Short mmCIF file of C-alpha atoms and ligand atoms in Angstrom, two decimals:
data_model
loop_
_atom_site.label_atom_id
_atom_site.label_comp_id
_atom_site.label_asym_id
_atom_site.label_seq_id
_atom_site.Cartn_x
_atom_site.Cartn_y
_atom_site.Cartn_z
CA UNK R 21 88.62 140.45 138.21
CA UNK R 22 88.83 138.73 134.65
CA UNK R 23 86.12 138.08 133.13
CA UNK R 24 85.49 135.01 130.76
CA UNK R 25 85.01 135.06 126.93
CA UNK R 26 81.28 134.48 126.10
CA UNK R 27 81.00 130.42 125.42
CA UNK R 28 79.71 129.51 122.03
CA UNK R 29 76.04 128.61 121.92
CA UNK R 30 76.43 125.29 120.55
CA UNK R 31 78.82 122.83 122.08
CA UNK R 32 81.93 121.25 119.88
CA UNK R 33 81.36 117.74 119.20
CA UNK R 34 84.06 114.89 118.75
CA UNK R 35 84.79 111.09 117.77
CA UNK R 36 82.29 108.84 119.32
CA UNK R 37 85.08 106.83 120.51
CA UNK R 38 88.62 106.98 122.24
CA UNK R 39 91.81 105.50 121.21
CA UNK R 40 93.24 102.02 123.08
CA UNK R 41 96.26 101.63 120.70
CA UNK R 42 98.75 103.72 118.98
CA UNK R 43 101.05 103.01 115.74
CA UNK R 44 104.22 105.39 115.60
CA UNK R 45 104.63 107.66 112.72
CA UNK R 46 108.00 108.46 111.17
CA UNK R 47 108.46 111.58 108.89
CA UNK R 48 111.74 111.45 106.77
CA UNK R 49 114.02 114.24 105.83
CA UNK R 50 113.39 116.39 102.71
CA UNK R 51 116.25 114.57 101.21
CA UNK R 52 115.42 111.28 101.61
CA UNK R 53 111.61 111.75 100.39
CA UNK R 54 113.09 113.62 97.30
CA UNK R 55 114.64 110.38 96.69
CA UNK R 56 111.68 107.85 97.98
CA UNK R 57 109.44 109.27 95.39
CA UNK R 58 112.13 109.31 92.38
CA UNK R 59 113.09 105.97 93.13
CA UNK R 60 109.11 105.63 93.16
CA UNK R 61 109.04 106.63 89.75
CA UNK R 62 106.66 109.63 90.81
CA UNK R 63 103.77 107.00 91.55
CA UNK R 64 102.67 107.15 95.27
CA UNK R 65 101.15 103.60 95.02
CA UNK R 66 105.01 102.66 94.72
CA UNK R 67 106.08 104.15 97.80
CA UNK R 68 107.12 102.24 100.94
CA UNK R 69 104.49 103.14 103.29
CA UNK R 70 107.17 103.14 105.89
CA UNK R 71 108.71 105.91 104.04
CA UNK R 72 105.11 107.96 104.33
CA UNK R 73 104.16 110.56 107.00
CA UNK R 74 100.19 110.85 106.69
CA UNK R 75 98.70 108.17 104.46
CA UNK R 76 95.83 109.58 102.57
CA UNK R 77 96.22 107.03 99.47
CA UNK R 78 93.08 105.25 100.19
CA UNK R 79 90.23 104.81 102.78
CA UNK R 80 90.50 101.15 101.23
CA UNK R 81 91.46 98.70 103.89
CA UNK R 82 93.04 101.53 106.21
CA UNK R 83 90.30 101.71 108.73
CA UNK R 84 90.82 101.25 112.50
CA UNK R 85 88.45 98.36 113.67
CA UNK R 86 86.91 98.66 117.04
CA UNK R 87 87.49 96.64 120.58
CA UNK R 88 84.17 94.91 119.32
CA UNK R 89 85.51 94.07 116.37
CA UNK R 90 88.75 92.77 117.53
CA UNK R 91 86.92 90.84 119.77
CA UNK R 92 85.13 89.30 117.10
CA UNK R 93 88.31 88.13 115.48
CA UNK R 94 88.83 85.82 118.56
CA UNK R 95 85.84 84.38 117.44
CA UNK R 96 86.56 83.32 114.03
CA UNK R 97 85.06 79.63 112.80
CA UNK R 98 87.93 78.77 110.18
CA UNK R 99 85.56 75.96 109.09
CA UNK R 100 85.93 75.36 105.22
CA UNK R 101 82.36 74.99 104.93
CA UNK R 102 79.34 77.13 106.67
CA UNK R 103 81.53 79.12 109.08
CA UNK R 104 79.46 80.74 111.63
CA UNK R 105 81.05 84.08 110.75
CA UNK R 106 79.69 83.47 107.39
CA UNK R 107 75.91 83.27 108.89
CA UNK R 108 76.53 86.40 111.01
CA UNK R 109 77.71 88.26 107.88
CA UNK R 110 74.88 87.19 105.84
CA UNK R 111 72.34 88.34 108.73
CA UNK R 112 74.04 91.77 109.22
CA UNK R 113 74.00 92.38 105.14
CA UNK R 114 70.62 91.64 105.14
CA UNK R 115 69.25 93.26 107.53
CA UNK R 116 70.84 96.59 107.07
CA UNK R 117 71.13 96.62 103.24
CA UNK R 118 68.16 94.33 102.69
CA UNK R 119 69.25 91.67 99.85
CA UNK R 120 68.43 88.15 99.79
CA UNK R 121 71.45 86.30 98.80
CA UNK R 122 75.03 86.94 99.54
CA UNK R 123 78.31 85.42 98.67
CA UNK R 124 81.32 86.87 100.47
CA UNK R 125 84.29 87.70 97.86
CA UNK R 126 88.28 88.59 98.70
CA UNK R 127 87.27 92.22 98.08
CA UNK R 128 85.24 94.64 96.01
CA UNK R 129 86.48 93.76 92.45
CA UNK R 130 85.89 89.93 92.92
CA UNK R 131 82.35 90.63 93.28
CA UNK R 132 82.51 92.92 90.09
CA UNK R 133 84.10 90.19 88.28
CA UNK R 134 81.68 87.52 89.06
CA UNK R 135 79.00 90.34 88.59
CA UNK R 136 80.09 91.16 85.22
CA UNK R 137 80.62 87.62 84.02
CA UNK R 138 77.09 86.32 84.90
CA UNK R 139 75.32 89.45 83.29
CA UNK R 140 77.29 91.17 80.48
CA UNK R 141 77.32 89.59 77.18
CA UNK R 142 79.84 90.51 74.10
CA UNK R 143 78.16 93.51 72.82
CA UNK R 144 76.27 94.82 75.73
CA UNK R 145 76.46 98.45 76.98
CA UNK R 146 76.47 98.95 81.22
CA UNK R 147 75.56 102.59 81.81
CA UNK R 148 76.90 103.90 84.98
CA UNK R 149 77.38 107.15 87.33
CA UNK R 150 80.92 107.77 86.03
CA UNK R 151 83.39 104.93 85.55
CA UNK R 152 85.58 103.04 88.34
CA UNK R 153 88.85 101.91 87.43
CA UNK R 154 88.09 98.25 88.18
CA UNK R 155 84.45 98.37 88.01
CA UNK R 156 84.72 99.18 84.18
CA UNK R 157 87.72 96.87 83.70
CA UNK R 158 85.53 93.36 84.77
CA UNK R 159 82.55 95.32 82.52
CA UNK R 160 85.01 95.43 79.45
CA UNK R 161 86.75 92.10 80.11
CA UNK R 162 83.08 90.52 79.99
CA UNK R 163 82.91 92.38 76.37
CA UNK R 164 80.65 95.09 77.40
CA UNK R 165 81.06 99.11 76.72
CA UNK R 166 80.85 101.41 80.01
CA UNK R 167 78.39 104.37 79.18
CA UNK R 168 78.88 107.25 81.36
CA UNK R 169 75.31 108.64 82.44
CA UNK R 170 76.26 110.42 85.36
CA UNK R 171 74.70 114.19 85.11
CA UNK R 172 77.28 116.57 83.64
CA UNK R 173 77.39 118.68 86.65
CA UNK R 174 79.67 116.05 87.96
CA UNK R 175 82.68 116.87 85.48
CA UNK R 176 82.53 120.76 86.85
CA UNK R 177 84.59 120.67 90.33
CA UNK R 178 83.39 123.81 91.00
CA UNK R 179 79.54 123.44 91.25
CA UNK R 180 78.16 123.32 94.41
CA UNK R 181 75.14 121.21 94.25
CA UNK R 182 73.66 118.62 96.77
CA UNK R 183 73.82 115.58 94.68
CA UNK R 184 76.52 115.95 92.00
CA UNK R 185 76.67 112.00 91.60
CA UNK R 186 73.17 111.73 90.03
CA UNK R 187 72.22 109.53 87.14
CA UNK R 188 71.28 111.72 84.12
CA UNK R 189 67.92 110.23 83.41
CA UNK R 190 67.84 111.76 79.94
CA UNK R 191 71.13 110.23 78.86
CA UNK R 192 69.66 106.72 80.24
CA UNK R 193 66.62 107.11 78.45
CA UNK R 194 68.68 107.96 75.46
CA UNK R 195 70.68 104.83 75.57
CA UNK R 196 68.10 102.63 76.17
CA UNK R 197 66.41 103.94 73.09
CA UNK R 198 69.46 104.02 71.16
CA UNK R 199 70.55 100.26 71.80
CA UNK R 200 67.43 98.65 72.76
CA UNK R 201 66.76 97.19 76.32
CA UNK R 202 68.17 93.78 75.75
CA UNK R 203 71.54 95.05 75.26
CA UNK R 204 71.33 96.64 78.73
CA UNK R 205 71.81 93.72 81.17
CA UNK R 206 71.97 96.15 84.18
CA UNK R 207 72.51 100.08 85.11
CA UNK R 208 75.22 99.97 87.43
CA UNK R 209 74.73 102.55 90.15
CA UNK R 210 77.34 103.89 92.39
CA UNK R 211 76.60 105.59 95.61
CA UNK R 212 78.82 107.66 96.24
CA UNK R 213 80.73 108.72 93.33
CA UNK R 214 83.99 108.09 93.74
CA UNK R 215 85.73 109.46 90.61
CA UNK R 216 83.44 112.61 90.71
CA UNK R 217 84.82 113.51 94.22
CA UNK R 218 82.79 111.42 96.45
CA UNK R 219 79.57 113.02 95.29
CA UNK R 220 76.33 111.54 96.50
CA UNK R 221 73.18 110.25 94.64
CA UNK R 222 69.73 111.37 95.87
CA UNK R 223 66.90 109.16 97.10
CA UNK R 224 64.55 111.15 94.36
CA UNK R 225 67.09 110.38 91.41
CA UNK R 226 67.46 106.62 92.69
CA UNK R 227 63.94 106.04 92.60
CA UNK R 228 63.67 107.78 89.15
CA UNK R 229 66.24 105.52 87.86
CA UNK R 230 64.39 102.38 89.22
CA UNK R 231 60.95 103.81 87.34
CA UNK R 232 62.83 104.16 84.12
CA UNK R 233 64.47 100.68 84.14
CA UNK R 234 61.47 98.99 85.80
CA UNK R 235 59.48 99.84 82.50
CA UNK R 236 62.27 98.25 80.56
CA UNK R 237 62.97 95.05 82.54
CA UNK R 238 66.89 96.37 83.10
CA UNK R 239 68.25 95.44 86.38
CA UNK R 240 69.92 98.04 88.83
CA UNK R 241 73.21 96.36 90.69
CA UNK R 242 74.58 99.39 92.99
CA UNK R 243 77.95 99.86 93.58
CA UNK R 244 77.34 99.84 97.28
CA UNK R 245 81.04 100.52 98.10
CA UNK R 246 79.99 103.73 100.09
CA UNK R 247 76.39 103.43 100.30
CA UNK R 248 76.41 104.34 103.95
CA UNK R 249 78.27 107.58 103.61
CA UNK R 250 75.52 108.30 100.45
CA UNK R 251 72.77 107.71 103.20
CA UNK R 252 74.67 110.20 105.67
CA UNK R 253 74.53 113.04 102.61
CA UNK R 254 70.51 112.12 102.09
CA UNK R 255 69.84 112.55 105.71
CA UNK R 256 71.59 115.93 105.47
CA UNK R 257 70.44 117.16 102.25
CA UNK R 258 67.23 115.70 100.98
CA UNK R 259 63.72 117.16 101.97
CA UNK R 260 62.24 114.51 104.35
CA UNK R 261 65.11 112.71 105.64
CA UNK R 262 66.90 114.58 108.29
CA UNK R 263 64.36 112.63 111.03
CA UNK R 264 65.24 109.25 109.67
CA UNK R 265 68.33 107.63 110.96
CA UNK R 266 70.84 106.48 108.11
CA UNK R 267 70.44 102.59 108.77
CA UNK R 268 66.82 103.32 107.51
CA UNK R 269 67.63 105.39 104.81
CA UNK R 270 70.32 102.87 103.81
CA UNK R 271 67.75 100.31 103.93
CA UNK R 272 64.97 102.21 101.42
CA UNK R 273 68.23 103.23 99.00
CA UNK R 274 69.04 99.40 98.51
CA UNK R 275 65.33 98.68 98.09
CA UNK R 276 65.27 100.32 94.48
CA UNK R 277 68.30 97.56 93.18
CA UNK R 278 68.46 94.08 92.53
CA UNK R 279 71.60 93.54 94.11
CA UNK R 280 75.09 95.02 94.88
CA UNK R 281 78.68 94.72 94.76
CA UNK R 282 80.54 95.59 97.56
CA UNK R 283 84.15 96.56 99.04
CA UNK R 284 83.60 96.16 102.65
CA UNK R 285 87.36 97.75 102.79
CA UNK R 286 85.81 100.93 103.07
CA UNK R 287 82.22 101.53 104.55
CA UNK R 288 82.28 98.33 106.53
CA UNK R 289 85.18 99.22 108.73
CA UNK R 290 87.44 96.45 107.68
CA UNK R 291 91.19 95.85 106.35
CA UNK R 292 89.72 93.30 103.53
CA UNK R 293 86.67 91.82 102.43
CA UNK R 294 83.91 92.42 100.16
CA UNK R 295 80.53 90.85 98.82
CA UNK R 296 78.00 89.99 96.17
CA UNK R 297 74.66 90.33 97.10
CA UNK R 298 71.46 89.39 94.90
CA UNK R 299 67.65 89.37 95.47
CA UNK R 300 67.06 87.10 92.31
CA UNK R 301 67.45 83.20 93.42
CA UNK R 302 68.76 81.77 89.91
CA UNK R 303 71.42 84.62 89.32
CA UNK R 304 72.48 84.01 92.82
CA UNK R 305 72.88 80.49 91.80
CA UNK R 306 75.04 81.38 88.75
CA UNK R 307 77.35 83.41 90.91
CA UNK R 308 77.89 81.12 93.64
CA UNK R 309 78.94 78.31 91.01
CA UNK R 310 81.22 80.85 89.96
CA UNK R 311 82.38 82.34 93.09
CA UNK R 312 84.17 78.64 93.63
CA UNK R 313 86.00 79.14 90.89
CA UNK R 314 87.66 82.61 91.68
CA UNK R 315 87.02 83.43 95.23
CA UNK R 316 86.36 80.01 96.99
CA UNK R 317 83.48 78.27 98.86
CA UNK R 318 80.36 80.45 98.33
CA UNK R 319 80.13 80.71 102.44
CA UNK R 320 83.80 81.98 102.57
CA UNK R 321 84.56 83.54 99.08
CA UNK R 322 88.42 84.07 99.82
CA UNK R 323 87.87 85.23 103.44
CA UNK R 324 89.00 83.93 106.76
CA UNK R 325 86.03 83.53 109.23
CA UNK R 326 87.46 86.14 111.86
CA UNK R 327 87.68 88.66 108.78
CA UNK R 328 83.80 87.81 108.01
CA UNK R 329 83.27 88.32 111.99
CA UNK R 330 85.04 91.59 111.99
CA UNK R 331 83.03 92.98 108.60
CA UNK R 332 79.76 91.81 110.03
CA UNK R 333 80.51 93.88 113.35
CA UNK R 334 81.89 96.69 111.13
CA UNK R 335 78.56 96.70 109.31
CA UNK R 336 76.59 97.35 112.30
CA UNK R 337 78.86 100.14 113.48
CA UNK R 338 78.70 101.50 109.91
CA UNK R 339 75.50 102.63 110.13
CA UNK R 340 75.39 104.64 113.64
CA UNK R 341 74.74 108.35 112.86
CA UNK R 342 76.86 109.24 115.48
CA UNK R 343 79.97 107.39 113.51
CA UNK R 344 78.98 108.81 109.99
CA UNK R 345 78.84 112.22 111.67
CA UNK R 346 82.13 112.30 112.69
CA UNK R 347 83.50 110.23 109.64
CA UNK R 348 82.23 112.56 107.09
CA UNK R 349 82.78 115.78 109.64
CA UNK R 350 86.25 115.12 109.59
CA UNK R 351 86.60 114.92 105.70
CA UNK R 352 84.33 118.29 105.35
CA UNK R 353 86.60 119.90 108.19
CA UNK R 354 89.98 119.20 105.95
CA UNK R 355 88.21 120.11 102.98
CA UNK R 356 86.44 123.55 104.73
CA UNK R 357 89.87 124.46 105.49
CA UNK R 358 91.59 124.34 102.31
CA UNK R 359 88.89 126.05 100.27
CA UNK R 360 88.66 129.02 103.12
CA UNK R 361 92.32 129.45 102.18
CA UNK R 362 91.55 129.38 98.46
CA UNK R 363 93.02 126.48 97.68
CA UNK R 364 91.08 124.53 94.62
CA UNK R 365 89.40 121.75 95.71
CA UNK R 366 86.26 119.69 94.61
CA UNK R 367 82.74 121.38 95.55
CA UNK R 368 80.86 120.19 97.74
CA UNK R 369 83.50 118.10 99.79
CA UNK R 370 82.64 114.56 99.38
CA UNK R 371 82.56 111.86 101.86
CA UNK R 372 85.84 109.96 101.81
CA UNK R 373 87.96 112.27 100.62
CA UNK R 374 89.19 115.80 99.60
CA UNK R 375 90.04 116.16 96.21
CA UNK R 376 92.64 118.70 94.90
CA UNK R 377 91.96 120.21 91.30
CA UNK R 378 95.01 120.00 89.48
CA UNK R 379 93.69 121.74 86.54
CA UNK R 380 93.54 124.91 88.45
CA UNK R 381 96.60 124.35 90.26
CA UNK R 382 98.93 123.83 87.61
CA UNK R 383 97.14 125.54 84.55
CA UNK R 384 100.35 125.68 82.72
CA UNK R 385 100.74 121.74 82.71
CA UNK R 386 99.44 120.17 79.89
CA UNK R 387 96.94 116.79 80.57
CA UNK R 388 99.28 114.79 78.56
CA UNK R 389 102.15 115.79 81.11
CA UNK R 390 99.98 114.27 84.10
CA UNK R 391 99.37 117.47 86.40
CA UNK R 392 97.62 115.48 89.27
CA UNK R 393 100.24 112.92 88.98
CA UNK R 394 102.84 115.76 89.64
CA UNK R 395 100.76 117.47 92.23
CA UNK R 396 100.56 113.80 94.53
CA UNK R 397 104.31 113.75 94.09
CA UNK R 398 104.80 117.37 94.89
CA UNK R 399 102.92 116.94 98.28
CA UNK R 400 104.60 113.87 99.36
CA UNK R 401 108.03 115.70 98.73
CA UNK R 402 106.89 118.63 100.91
CA UNK R 403 105.68 116.68 103.90
CA UNK R 404 105.37 112.99 103.40
CA UNK R 405 101.65 113.05 103.14
CA UNK R 406 100.70 110.33 100.35
CA UNK R 407 97.56 111.31 98.06
CA UNK R 408 97.00 109.62 95.09
CA UNK R 409 96.30 110.63 91.22
CA UNK R 410 92.82 110.45 89.98
CA UNK R 411 92.85 111.95 86.57
CA UNK R 412 94.25 110.74 82.98
CA UNK R 413 96.68 108.21 84.60
CA UNK R 414 93.84 106.27 86.01
CA UNK R 415 91.28 107.11 83.24
CA UNK R 416 93.50 104.57 81.44
CA UNK R 417 92.62 104.12 77.49
CA UNK R 418 90.08 103.62 75.16
CA UNK R 419 89.39 99.77 74.76
CA UNK R 420 88.93 100.27 70.89
CA UNK R 421 91.06 103.15 69.93
CA UNK R 422 93.68 102.89 72.04
CA UNK R 423 93.61 106.53 72.70
CA UNK R 424 94.20 108.10 76.55
CA UNK R 425 90.78 109.10 77.86
CA UNK R 426 91.34 112.67 78.67
CA UNK R 427 88.84 113.07 81.69
CA UNK R 428 87.55 116.41 82.48
CA UNK R 429 88.17 116.14 85.94
CA UNK R 430 92.21 116.15 86.77
CA UNK R 431 92.31 115.42 90.49
CA UNK R 432 94.65 114.34 93.68
CA UNK R 433 92.46 112.68 96.22
CA UNK R 434 93.47 113.29 99.83
CA UNK R 435 91.44 110.13 100.90
CA UNK R 436 91.04 110.06 104.65
CA UNK R 437 90.89 106.65 106.60
CA UNK R 438 87.92 105.81 109.11
CA UNK R 439 89.04 106.36 112.64
CA UNK R 440 92.64 106.55 112.14
CA UNK R 441 93.78 110.28 112.26
CA UNK R 442 93.32 113.10 114.34
CA UNK R 443 92.15 116.79 113.89
CA UNK R 444 95.79 117.60 114.19
CA UNK R 445 97.10 115.11 111.35
CA UNK R 446 94.28 117.18 109.17
CA UNK R 447 95.84 120.16 110.09
CA UNK R 448 99.59 119.38 109.15
CA UNK R 449 97.85 118.20 105.68
CA UNK R 450 96.02 121.16 105.05
CA UNK R 451 99.34 123.50 105.93
CA UNK R 452 101.64 120.78 103.45
CA UNK R 453 98.63 121.61 100.54
CA UNK R 454 99.03 125.07 101.14
CA UNK R 455 102.49 125.15 100.84
CA UNK R 456 102.60 123.46 97.68
CA UNK R 457 99.95 125.57 96.36
CA UNK R 458 102.06 128.64 97.16
CA UNK R 459 104.91 127.04 95.42
CA UNK R 460 102.60 125.98 92.12
CA UNK R 461 104.00 128.03 89.54
CA UNK R 462 107.63 126.43 89.82
CA UNK R 463 106.07 122.75 89.19
CA UNK R 464 106.45 120.97 85.83
CA UNK R 465 105.21 117.88 84.33
CA UNK R 466 105.98 114.15 83.98
CA UNK R 467 106.79 111.45 81.35
CA UNK R 468 105.64 108.30 81.76
CA UNK R 469 108.03 106.04 81.20
CA UNK R 470 106.35 102.46 82.00
CA UNK R 471 103.08 101.81 81.30
CA UNK R 472 101.35 98.52 82.77
CA UNK R 473 98.88 96.58 80.49
CA UNK R 474 95.80 96.78 82.92
CA UNK R 475 94.69 99.31 85.53
CA UNK R 476 97.87 101.57 84.50
CA UNK R 477 97.69 103.82 87.58
CA UNK R 478 98.68 101.50 89.91
CA UNK R 479 102.04 100.56 88.68
CA UNK R 480 102.85 103.12 86.06
CA UNK R 481 106.66 104.72 86.50
CA UNK R 482 107.10 108.50 85.77
CA UNK R 483 110.22 110.79 84.91
CA UNK R 484 110.16 114.54 85.52
CA UNK R 485 110.17 116.34 82.00
N1 LIG B 526 83.87 100.67 93.43
C1 LIG B 526 84.31 101.65 94.05
C2 LIG B 526 83.40 102.75 94.05
C3 LIG B 526 85.60 101.74 94.70
O1 LIG B 526 86.13 102.79 95.35
C4 LIG B 526 86.64 100.49 94.71
C5 LIG B 526 88.07 100.62 95.26
C6 LIG B 526 85.88 99.31 94.29
C7 LIG B 526 84.59 99.05 93.73
C8 LIG B 526 86.82 98.20 94.28
O2 LIG B 526 86.96 97.67 95.44
O3 LIG B 526 89.28 97.75 95.89
O4 LIG B 526 87.98 96.37 97.53
O5 LIG B 526 88.62 95.42 95.45
N2 LIG B 526 88.26 101.63 95.74
C9 LIG B 526 89.69 101.73 95.94
C10 LIG B 526 89.94 103.16 96.37
C11 LIG B 526 91.10 101.06 95.74
O6 LIG B 526 91.21 103.66 96.54
O7 LIG B 526 88.89 103.91 95.55
P1 LIG B 526 87.92 96.89 96.19
#
């Protein structure tokens, strides 16, 4: 008689959903891929999506919606003013994020534009826990200067710490001391920190930022784009929160801020949309009178009624613990696999993406020859997996001197869309990264041959050196 192997003591977990509709994938031949990436100027943003096999460019707007969200799309009230879906969205944001006043925007940067314009005066300083591309752009366009106050540990890809997205309280206090509170319209706190590798900020740190800024009458605005993922990390890593739900943690976290900008295309499980939320009525009135200039009436802000309904329902689904366990769990699965094989990735694994350390991949390529850009191109050539550069190209130029910023982190982001790919897709991706790692010594750098004026990483073109 054959004996059965002993069963594991704990059971595996799986996604809390099953698949109802599928979208076929295609893979080009190696020759076709080489041609496609050269035609795209070695910029993965310029590839056609039809030429991509597994698309890990971004988790933004790439989510799969649930049947409940799709059902909501049929209930779109496409009235110009006062759509019922706006009130559903407003109620979902008030319930789960806790802010008082809400206006939709077409996506996150729409909200950033409005907030920057109403709060920032020329000569102001806006501290933040690391820059984000569009956020800093709008702060600078309004005449502000972004000041990085993330903890120094965030710039070290190897350090294994639970909250590498925290604000450096000493650096923030020093800035307040140096320029004065009057020159700081608000602190911009991002949860999680995208450019640091999707690293979270702790509740304790958020409370401390609140305490410090309160003494000086400085507001805090949250970039809540991935705040639900941040809440999941707090539940996993911070003492006192294991027994709380993600929804409870999110609400407490937001309560230490005065409002938020939001790209609904991430946490909120939709393909388009965002919002600006504020607690101060006078500020909201200013915001809503500017929303009509840039986005649309304050009850739709550039969104269709059906899209607002999908986002309202997406918010409800996003704060479920089961959803977050599987969402962040999938990212960790890919990251830990690569780490286990000795591939250099940012540690610990973040919430929405695995970040390859391009400096460690290609130590022989100087940063001015764009190692992360070259690595993203090499990965596409190997397998049709599309990733994104998050290094010197994304960092852009200093607004005063015009010199390139040289960020310490030179990364390639494998960003996982929510509820889209399976574990097998993660395995194929990991195998392709491993193949590129094996060939790393042969890699060469790139030269930028076209540089757009704004947010250059989106449209810059390169050639091989
Ligand atoms: N803030 C963060 C932290 C983001 O990651 C993004 C977008 C935005 C703001 C802007 O939101 O795209 O809706 O206008 N991040 C995308 C990404 C583009 O791929 O990381 P948006």
